[in-house]
mmCIF file of C-alpha atoms and ligand atoms in Angstrom:
data_model
loop_
_atom_site.group_PDB
_atom_site.id
_atom_site.type_symbol
_atom_site.label_atom_id
_atom_site.label_comp_id
_atom_site.label_asym_id
_atom_site.label_seq_id
_atom_site.Cartn_x
_atom_site.Cartn_y
_atom_site.Cartn_z
ATOM 1 C CA ALA A 77 0.037 0.010 -0.068
ATOM 2 C CA GLY A 78 1.192 3.571 -0.701
ATOM 3 C CA ARG A 79 2.073 6.206 1.905
ATOM 4 C CA LEU A 80 -1.483 7.919 1.171
ATOM 5 C CA ALA A 81 -3.533 4.694 0.841
ATOM 6 C CA GLY A 82 -7.144 5.219 1.621
ATOM 7 C CA LYS A 83 -6.681 9.014 1.832
ATOM 8 C CA ARG A 84 -9.025 11.412 -0.122
ATOM 9 C CA CYS A 85 -7.257 14.526 -1.424
ATOM 10 C CA LEU A 86 -8.141 17.661 -3.361
ATOM 11 C CA VAL A 87 -5.574 19.718 -5.201
ATOM 12 C CA THR A 88 -6.046 23.167 -6.629
ATOM 13 C CA ALA A 89 -4.191 24.442 -9.800
ATOM 14 C CA ALA A 90 -3.547 20.704 -10.668
ATOM 15 C CA ALA A 91 -3.531 21.202 -14.487
ATOM 16 C CA GLN A 92 0.199 22.102 -14.727
ATOM 17 C CA GLY A 93 3.444 22.525 -12.779
ATOM 18 C CA ILE A 94 3.578 21.815 -9.058
ATOM 19 C CA GLY A 95 -0.142 21.129 -8.567
ATOM 20 C CA ARG A 96 -0.063 18.566 -11.384
ATOM 21 C CA ALA A 97 3.080 16.811 -10.190
ATOM 22 C CA THR A 98 1.587 16.569 -6.692
ATOM 23 C CA ALA A 99 -1.776 15.306 -7.830
ATOM 24 C CA LEU A 100 0.050 12.536 -9.738
ATOM 25 C CA ALA A 101 2.289 11.836 -6.685
ATOM 26 C CA TYR A 102 -0.693 11.654 -4.326
ATOM 27 C CA ALA A 103 -2.352 9.153 -6.734
ATOM 28 C CA ALA A 104 0.856 7.122 -6.988
ATOM 29 C CA GLU A 105 0.914 6.840 -3.261
ATOM 30 C CA GLY A 106 -2.541 5.272 -3.342
ATOM 31 C CA ALA A 107 -4.801 8.328 -2.567
ATOM 32 C CA THR A 108 -8.106 9.064 -4.178
ATOM 33 C CA VAL A 109 -7.342 12.380 -5.813
ATOM 34 C CA ILE A 110 -9.736 15.120 -6.988
ATOM 35 C CA ALA A 111 -7.471 17.384 -9.260
ATOM 36 C CA THR A 112 -9.089 20.797 -9.772
ATOM 37 C CA ASP A 113 -8.103 23.728 -11.954
ATOM 38 C CA LYS A 114 -9.745 26.650 -13.509
ATOM 39 C CA ASP A 115 -8.645 25.501 -16.900
ATOM 40 C CA VAL A 116 -10.693 22.268 -17.232
ATOM 41 C CA GLY A 117 -9.254 21.493 -20.711
ATOM 42 C CA LYS A 118 -5.743 20.898 -19.265
ATOM 43 C CA LEU A 119 -7.032 18.359 -16.758
ATOM 44 C CA ALA A 120 -7.972 15.955 -19.479
ATOM 45 C CA ASP A 121 -4.770 13.817 -19.291
ATOM 46 C CA LEU A 122 -5.135 13.568 -15.515
ATOM 47 C CA THR A 123 -8.637 12.249 -16.052
ATOM 48 C CA ALA A 124 -7.170 9.678 -18.394
ATOM 49 C CA ALA A 125 -4.557 8.887 -15.716
ATOM 50 C CA GLY A 126 -7.446 7.823 -13.555
ATOM 51 C CA LEU A 127 -7.805 10.837 -11.229
ATOM 52 C CA THR A 128 -11.094 12.630 -10.530
ATOM 53 C CA THR A 129 -10.940 15.984 -12.259
ATOM 54 C CA GLN A 130 -13.137 18.932 -11.575
ATOM 55 C CA GLY A 131 -13.193 22.528 -12.837
ATOM 56 C CA LEU A 132 -12.560 25.032 -10.000
ATOM 57 C CA ASP A 133 -11.662 28.612 -10.133
ATOM 58 C CA VAL A 134 -10.738 29.381 -6.578
ATOM 59 C CA LEU A 135 -11.602 33.107 -7.019
ATOM 60 C CA ASP A 136 -15.265 31.927 -7.154
ATOM 61 C CA ASP A 137 -16.519 31.515 -3.641
ATOM 62 C CA ALA A 138 -19.751 29.628 -4.670
ATOM 63 C CA ALA A 139 -17.681 27.178 -6.828
ATOM 64 C CA ILE A 140 -15.447 26.505 -3.847
ATOM 65 C CA THR A 141 -18.433 25.621 -1.586
ATOM 66 C CA ALA A 142 -19.885 23.532 -4.484
ATOM 67 C CA ALA A 143 -16.629 21.691 -5.090
ATOM 68 C CA ILE A 144 -15.936 20.867 -1.465
ATOM 69 C CA ALA A 145 -19.513 19.601 -1.012
ATOM 70 C CA ALA A 146 -19.213 17.372 -4.000
ATOM 71 C CA ALA A 147 -15.726 16.176 -2.984
ATOM 72 C CA GLY A 148 -16.894 14.118 -0.005
ATOM 73 C CA PRO A 149 -14.829 13.853 3.097
ATOM 74 C CA LEU A 150 -11.395 15.099 2.536
ATOM 75 C CA ASP A 151 -8.230 13.978 4.433
ATOM 76 C CA ILE A 152 -5.904 16.316 2.581
ATOM 77 C CA LEU A 153 -6.200 19.656 0.944
ATOM 78 C CA PHE A 154 -3.295 21.105 -1.184
ATOM 79 C CA ASN A 155 -3.761 24.761 -1.863
ATOM 80 C CA CYS A 156 -1.437 25.355 -4.775
ATOM 81 C CA ALA A 157 -3.061 28.064 -6.777
ATOM 82 C CA GLY A 158 -1.102 31.248 -7.082
ATOM 83 C CA PHE A 159 0.182 33.956 -9.321
ATOM 84 C CA VAL A 160 3.646 35.576 -9.615
ATOM 85 C CA HIS A 161 3.398 39.317 -10.560
ATOM 86 C CA GLN A 162 6.712 40.966 -11.391
ATOM 87 C CA ASN A 163 6.611 44.429 -9.772
ATOM 88 C CA THR A 164 8.144 46.676 -7.168
ATOM 89 C CA VAL A 165 6.555 48.815 -4.351
ATOM 90 C CA LEU A 166 6.792 51.711 -6.850
ATOM 91 C CA THR A 167 5.491 49.973 -10.028
ATOM 92 C CA ALA A 168 2.866 47.811 -8.562
ATOM 93 C CA THR A 169 -0.788 48.700 -9.589
ATOM 94 C CA ASP A 170 -3.871 48.506 -7.434
ATOM 95 C CA ALA A 171 -5.057 45.838 -9.875
ATOM 96 C CA GLU A 172 -1.926 43.685 -9.297
ATOM 97 C CA TRP A 173 -2.282 44.074 -5.421
ATOM 98 C CA ASP A 174 -5.940 43.176 -5.509
ATOM 99 C CA PHE A 175 -5.531 40.190 -7.832
ATOM 100 C CA GLY A 176 -2.463 38.910 -5.914
ATOM 101 C CA PHE A 177 -4.233 38.999 -2.564
ATOM 102 C CA ALA A 178 -7.379 37.549 -4.022
ATOM 103 C CA LEU A 179 -5.722 34.506 -5.484
ATOM 104 C CA ASN A 180 -2.706 33.904 -3.317
ATOM 105 C CA VAL A 181 -4.309 34.635 -0.043
ATOM 106 C CA ARG A 182 -8.045 35.097 0.100
ATOM 107 C CA ALA A 183 -8.808 32.037 -2.053
ATOM 108 C CA MET A 184 -6.656 29.938 0.221
ATOM 109 C CA TRP A 185 -8.724 31.253 3.245
ATOM 110 C CA LYS A 186 -11.922 30.315 1.407
ATOM 111 C CA MET A 187 -10.685 26.865 0.521
ATOM 112 C CA VAL A 188 -9.711 26.231 4.169
ATOM 113 C CA GLN A 189 -12.879 27.715 5.386
ATOM 114 C CA ALA A 190 -14.917 25.282 3.252
ATOM 115 C CA THR A 191 -12.753 22.327 3.988
ATOM 116 C CA LEU A 192 -12.063 22.503 7.749
ATOM 117 C CA PRO A 193 -15.568 21.712 9.038
ATOM 118 C CA GLY A 194 -15.646 18.273 7.518
ATOM 119 C CA MET A 195 -12.004 17.631 8.741
ATOM 120 C CA LEU A 196 -12.945 18.784 12.264
ATOM 121 C CA ALA A 197 -16.008 16.572 12.349
ATOM 122 C CA ARG A 198 -13.730 13.674 11.876
ATOM 123 C CA ARG A 199 -10.829 15.130 13.868
ATOM 124 C CA HIS A 200 -8.413 14.423 11.048
ATOM 125 C CA GLY A 201 -7.079 16.517 8.246
ATOM 126 C CA THR A 202 -3.797 17.742 6.694
ATOM 127 C CA ILE A 203 -3.624 21.144 4.888
ATOM 128 C CA VAL A 204 -0.650 21.982 2.720
ATOM 129 C CA ASN A 205 -0.391 25.478 1.501
ATOM 130 C CA MET A 206 1.805 26.935 -1.238
ATOM 131 C CA SER A 207 4.084 29.797 -0.144
ATOM 132 C CA SER A 208 7.462 30.609 -1.434
ATOM 133 C CA GLY A 209 11.095 31.319 -0.295
ATOM 134 C CA CYS A 210 10.232 34.700 -1.350
ATOM 135 C CA SER A 211 7.905 35.659 1.420
ATOM 136 C CA SER A 212 8.680 36.584 4.996
ATOM 137 C CA ILE A 213 11.707 34.378 4.626
ATOM 138 C CA LYS A 214 13.511 36.194 1.861
ATOM 139 C CA GLY A 215 13.044 39.092 -0.416
ATOM 140 C CA ALA A 216 13.464 38.805 -4.223
ATOM 141 C CA PRO A 217 13.917 41.685 -6.621
ATOM 142 C CA ASN A 218 10.760 42.661 -8.628
ATOM 143 C CA ARG A 219 8.498 40.445 -6.443
ATOM 144 C CA PHE A 220 6.694 43.140 -4.158
ATOM 145 C CA VAL A 221 3.157 41.882 -4.406
ATOM 146 C CA TYR A 222 4.090 38.313 -4.739
ATOM 147 C CA GLY A 223 6.407 38.265 -1.682
ATOM 148 C CA THR A 224 3.874 40.172 0.399
ATOM 149 C CA THR A 225 1.118 37.716 -0.426
ATOM 150 C CA LYS A 226 3.364 34.616 0.176
ATOM 151 C CA ALA A 227 4.422 36.039 3.589
ATOM 152 C CA ALA A 228 0.616 36.235 4.358
ATOM 153 C CA VAL A 229 0.338 32.520 3.412
ATOM 154 C CA ILE A 230 2.796 31.615 6.152
ATOM 155 C CA GLY A 231 0.731 33.693 8.649
ATOM 156 C CA LEU A 232 -2.462 32.070 7.475
ATOM 157 C CA THR A 233 -0.758 28.639 7.782
ATOM 158 C CA LYS A 234 0.422 29.432 11.306
ATOM 159 C CA SER A 235 -3.016 30.536 12.419
ATOM 160 C CA VAL A 236 -4.789 27.452 11.231
ATOM 161 C CA ALA A 237 -2.155 25.264 12.724
ATOM 162 C CA THR A 238 -2.335 27.021 16.063
ATOM 163 C CA GLU A 239 -6.215 27.098 16.209
ATOM 164 C CA TYR A 240 -6.707 23.365 15.567
ATOM 165 C CA VAL A 241 -3.588 21.660 16.732
ATOM 166 C CA SER A 242 -5.443 19.746 19.520
ATOM 167 C CA GLN A 243 -8.198 18.684 17.190
ATOM 168 C CA GLY A 244 -6.391 16.461 14.741
ATOM 169 C CA ILE A 245 -5.619 19.163 12.038
ATOM 170 C CA ARG A 246 -2.233 19.839 10.665
ATOM 171 C CA CYS A 247 -1.360 22.821 8.432
ATOM 172 C CA ASN A 248 2.021 23.395 6.823
ATOM 173 C CA ALA A 249 3.452 25.631 3.998
ATOM 174 C CA ILE A 250 5.934 24.708 1.306
ATOM 175 C CA CYS A 251 8.349 27.478 0.409
ATOM 176 C CA PRO A 252 10.177 26.562 -2.866
ATOM 177 C CA GLY A 253 12.992 28.291 -4.639
ATOM 178 C CA THR A 254 12.611 28.442 -8.392
ATOM 179 C CA VAL A 255 10.934 25.470 -9.927
ATOM 180 C CA ASP A 256 10.832 24.767 -13.682
ATOM 181 C CA THR A 257 7.180 25.001 -14.530
ATOM 182 C CA PRO A 258 5.079 26.447 -17.464
ATOM 183 C CA SER A 259 4.530 29.781 -15.568
ATOM 184 C CA LEU A 260 8.259 30.134 -14.978
ATOM 185 C CA GLY A 261 8.845 29.824 -18.770
ATOM 186 C CA ASP A 262 6.312 32.852 -19.052
ATOM 187 C CA ARG A 263 8.380 34.818 -16.633
ATOM 188 C CA ILE A 264 11.604 33.992 -18.399
ATOM 189 C CA SER A 265 10.018 35.162 -21.675
ATOM 190 C CA ALA A 266 8.819 38.389 -20.047
ATOM 191 C CA ASN A 267 12.398 39.103 -18.775
ATOM 192 C CA ALA A 268 14.198 38.148 -21.953
ATOM 193 C CA ALA A 269 14.308 41.609 -23.443
ATOM 194 C CA ALA A 270 15.778 43.169 -20.315
ATOM 195 C CA ALA A 271 18.266 40.360 -19.794
ATOM 196 C CA GLY A 272 19.288 40.579 -23.484
ATOM 197 C CA SER A 273 18.060 37.070 -24.450
ATOM 198 C CA GLU A 274 15.810 34.220 -23.333
ATOM 199 C CA GLU A 275 18.957 32.240 -22.380
ATOM 200 C CA ALA A 276 20.350 35.066 -20.230
ATOM 201 C CA ALA A 277 16.918 35.424 -18.507
ATOM 202 C CA ARG A 278 16.891 31.735 -17.784
ATOM 203 C CA ALA A 279 20.430 31.704 -16.547
ATOM 204 C CA ALA A 280 19.525 34.614 -14.076
ATOM 205 C CA PHE A 281 16.829 32.383 -12.537
ATOM 206 C CA VAL A 282 19.190 29.383 -12.407
ATOM 207 C CA ALA A 283 21.962 31.451 -10.719
ATOM 208 C CA ARG A 284 19.770 32.347 -7.804
ATOM 209 C CA GLN A 285 19.881 28.549 -6.764
ATOM 210 C CA ALA A 286 23.240 27.890 -5.136
ATOM 211 C CA MET A 287 22.980 24.275 -6.609
ATOM 212 C CA GLY A 288 23.149 25.771 -10.070
ATOM 213 C CA ARG A 289 19.956 24.364 -11.251
ATOM 214 C CA LEU A 290 16.148 24.821 -11.128
ATOM 215 C CA ALA A 291 13.979 22.534 -9.088
ATOM 216 C CA THR A 292 11.647 20.092 -10.667
ATOM 217 C CA ALA A 293 7.942 20.085 -9.935
ATOM 218 C CA GLU A 294 8.464 16.420 -8.874
ATOM 219 C CA GLU A 295 10.786 17.555 -6.063
ATOM 220 C CA MET A 296 8.069 19.835 -4.726
ATOM 221 C CA ALA A 297 5.582 17.007 -4.967
ATOM 222 C CA ALA A 298 7.842 14.720 -2.790
ATOM 223 C CA LEU A 299 7.610 17.388 -0.005
ATOM 224 C CA ALA A 300 3.849 17.668 -0.524
ATOM 225 C CA VAL A 301 3.444 13.912 0.008
ATOM 226 C CA TYR A 302 5.491 13.922 3.106
ATOM 227 C CA LEU A 303 3.512 16.814 4.530
ATOM 228 C CA ALA A 304 0.235 15.007 3.545
ATOM 229 C CA SER A 305 1.309 11.660 5.004
ATOM 230 C CA GLU A 306 1.402 10.301 8.573
ATOM 231 C CA GLU A 307 5.155 10.393 8.340
ATOM 232 C CA SER A 308 4.909 14.082 9.192
ATOM 233 C CA ALA A 309 2.339 13.541 11.973
ATOM 234 C CA PHE A 310 4.561 15.678 14.459
ATOM 235 C CA VAL A 311 4.990 18.641 12.059
ATOM 236 C CA THR A 312 2.529 21.526 12.019
ATOM 237 C CA GLY A 313 2.600 25.238 11.385
ATOM 238 C CA GLN A 314 5.853 25.097 9.582
ATOM 239 C CA ALA A 315 7.010 27.036 6.532
ATOM 240 C CA ILE A 316 9.391 24.448 5.055
ATOM 241 C CA LEU A 317 12.070 25.675 2.527
ATOM 242 C CA ILE A 318 12.948 23.632 -0.453
ATOM 243 C CA ASP A 319 15.288 26.007 -2.324
ATOM 244 C CA GLY A 320 18.385 24.486 -3.719
ATOM 245 C CA GLY A 321 20.385 26.635 -1.338
ATOM 246 C CA TRP A 322 18.876 30.068 -2.309
ATOM 247 C CA THR A 323 18.742 31.189 1.272
ATOM 248 C CA LEU A 324 22.051 29.971 2.212
HETATM 249 P P1 LIG B 525 1.872 27.402 -12.954
HETATM 250 O O1 LIG B 525 1.907 28.777 -12.400
HETATM 251 O O2 LIG B 525 2.735 27.029 -14.155
HETATM 252 O O3 LIG B 525 0.502 26.915 -13.136
HETATM 253 C C1 LIG B 525 -0.546 27.528 -12.308
HETATM 254 C C2 LIG B 525 -1.858 26.702 -12.555
HETATM 255 O O4 LIG B 525 -2.907 27.445 -11.764
HETATM 256 C C3 LIG B 525 -2.344 26.740 -13.931
HETATM 257 O O5 LIG B 525 -2.853 25.433 -14.295
HETATM 258 C C4 LIG B 525 -3.702 27.671 -13.806
HETATM 259 O O6 LIG B 525 -4.623 27.311 -14.752
HETATM 260 C C5 LIG B 525 -4.041 27.579 -12.371
HETATM 261 N N1 LIG B 525 -4.791 28.676 -11.905
HETATM 262 C C6 LIG B 525 -4.567 29.887 -12.091
HETATM 263 N N2 LIG B 525 -5.573 30.656 -11.543
HETATM 264 C C7 LIG B 525 -6.463 29.839 -10.964
HETATM 265 C C8 LIG B 525 -7.679 29.949 -10.299
HETATM 266 N N3 LIG B 525 -8.273 31.165 -10.119
HETATM 267 N N4 LIG B 525 -8.331 28.856 -9.797
HETATM 268 C C9 LIG B 525 -7.817 27.662 -10.055
HETATM 269 N N5 LIG B 525 -6.654 27.389 -10.737
HETATM 270 C C10 LIG B 525 -6.018 28.512 -11.137
HETATM 271 O O7 LIG B 525 2.329 26.509 -11.725
HETATM 272 P P2 LIG B 525 3.563 26.542 -10.607
HETATM 273 O O8 LIG B 525 4.723 27.382 -11.201
HETATM 274 O O9 LIG B 525 3.782 25.216 -10.225
HETATM 275 O O10 LIG B 525 3.040 27.416 -9.356
HETATM 276 C C11 LIG B 525 2.080 26.808 -8.631
HETATM 277 C C12 LIG B 525 2.192 27.353 -7.110
HETATM 278 O O11 LIG B 525 3.603 27.289 -6.688
HETATM 279 C C13 LIG B 525 1.859 28.939 -7.061
HETATM 280 O O12 LIG B 525 1.112 29.131 -5.936
HETATM 281 C C14 LIG B 525 3.199 29.530 -7.175
HETATM 282 O O13 LIG B 525 3.140 30.840 -6.662
HETATM 283 C C15 LIG B 525 3.965 28.565 -6.275
HETATM 284 N N6 LIG B 525 5.492 28.750 -6.489
HETATM 285 C C16 LIG B 525 6.019 28.584 -7.741
HETATM 286 C C17 LIG B 525 7.473 28.553 -7.833
HETATM 287 C C18 LIG B 525 8.055 28.486 -9.248
HETATM 288 O O14 LIG B 525 9.218 28.767 -9.291
HETATM 289 N N7 LIG B 525 7.438 27.916 -10.215
HETATM 290 C C19 LIG B 525 8.197 28.973 -6.736
HETATM 291 C C20 LIG B 525 7.595 29.164 -5.547
HETATM 292 C C21 LIG B 525 6.252 28.904 -5.369
#
């Protein structure tokens, strides 16, 4: 039996990148996985792989309520959805601020709010939240709104962990360095002009990691499996760095 045998999990932003790798890893460990994303079309191959898939835009409160009601009793919630704005305190717009907080923070609150009552009723549940090394842990250039929201994710995580530590609920945050995912490709393209070329923009992201390479989404999924499983039964409220030495 796998490390998550018999567990029921819901993953947000599961269509690509870390969410997708984690949904597949949870399934490989024997869990029943409900893989959700706002982009239903990109979930098709997960359906083919045997996962339950469900369209879910986490900015839609009513859709969250409906998806959690339909999901059945959940043991594990992985809140992966998030967006990376590239801006500074001087260049950020109100729209970027509002969108960053709505997706990276408020939607996470609404997902936890919808899921917790069921977990509390069974006195059992594990919540994994996606933060970043760029948060309250570390600053990064051109990541003003992003780092501010990901710091809030750590605060949210510690609040949930503290409130329910004696009721069978654990809540932890994953804080990655730079991970090779489709949206990183978008950020590299956006920086190519300033860096001189696409290659130079990519090299700048690689250089941040002391190990001299980017992380894979599968490396993030391995931590998400650990935090979801009983192996981490004594771990709660933690912001766990997985950053290839970025913060050394
Ligand atoms: P990604 O950015 O490539 O993909 C994001 C996915 O989220 C897409 O499938 C998209 O459809 C989905 N999505 C976007 N808005 C949504 C919404 N409103 N509701 C539901 N789904 C939505 O994936 P990634 O790079 O693996 O990032 C996933 C998470 O990891 C994000 O929270 C990100 O901030 C965080 N993170 C990424 C890195 C990195 O270097 N890639 C580093 C640290 C943290």
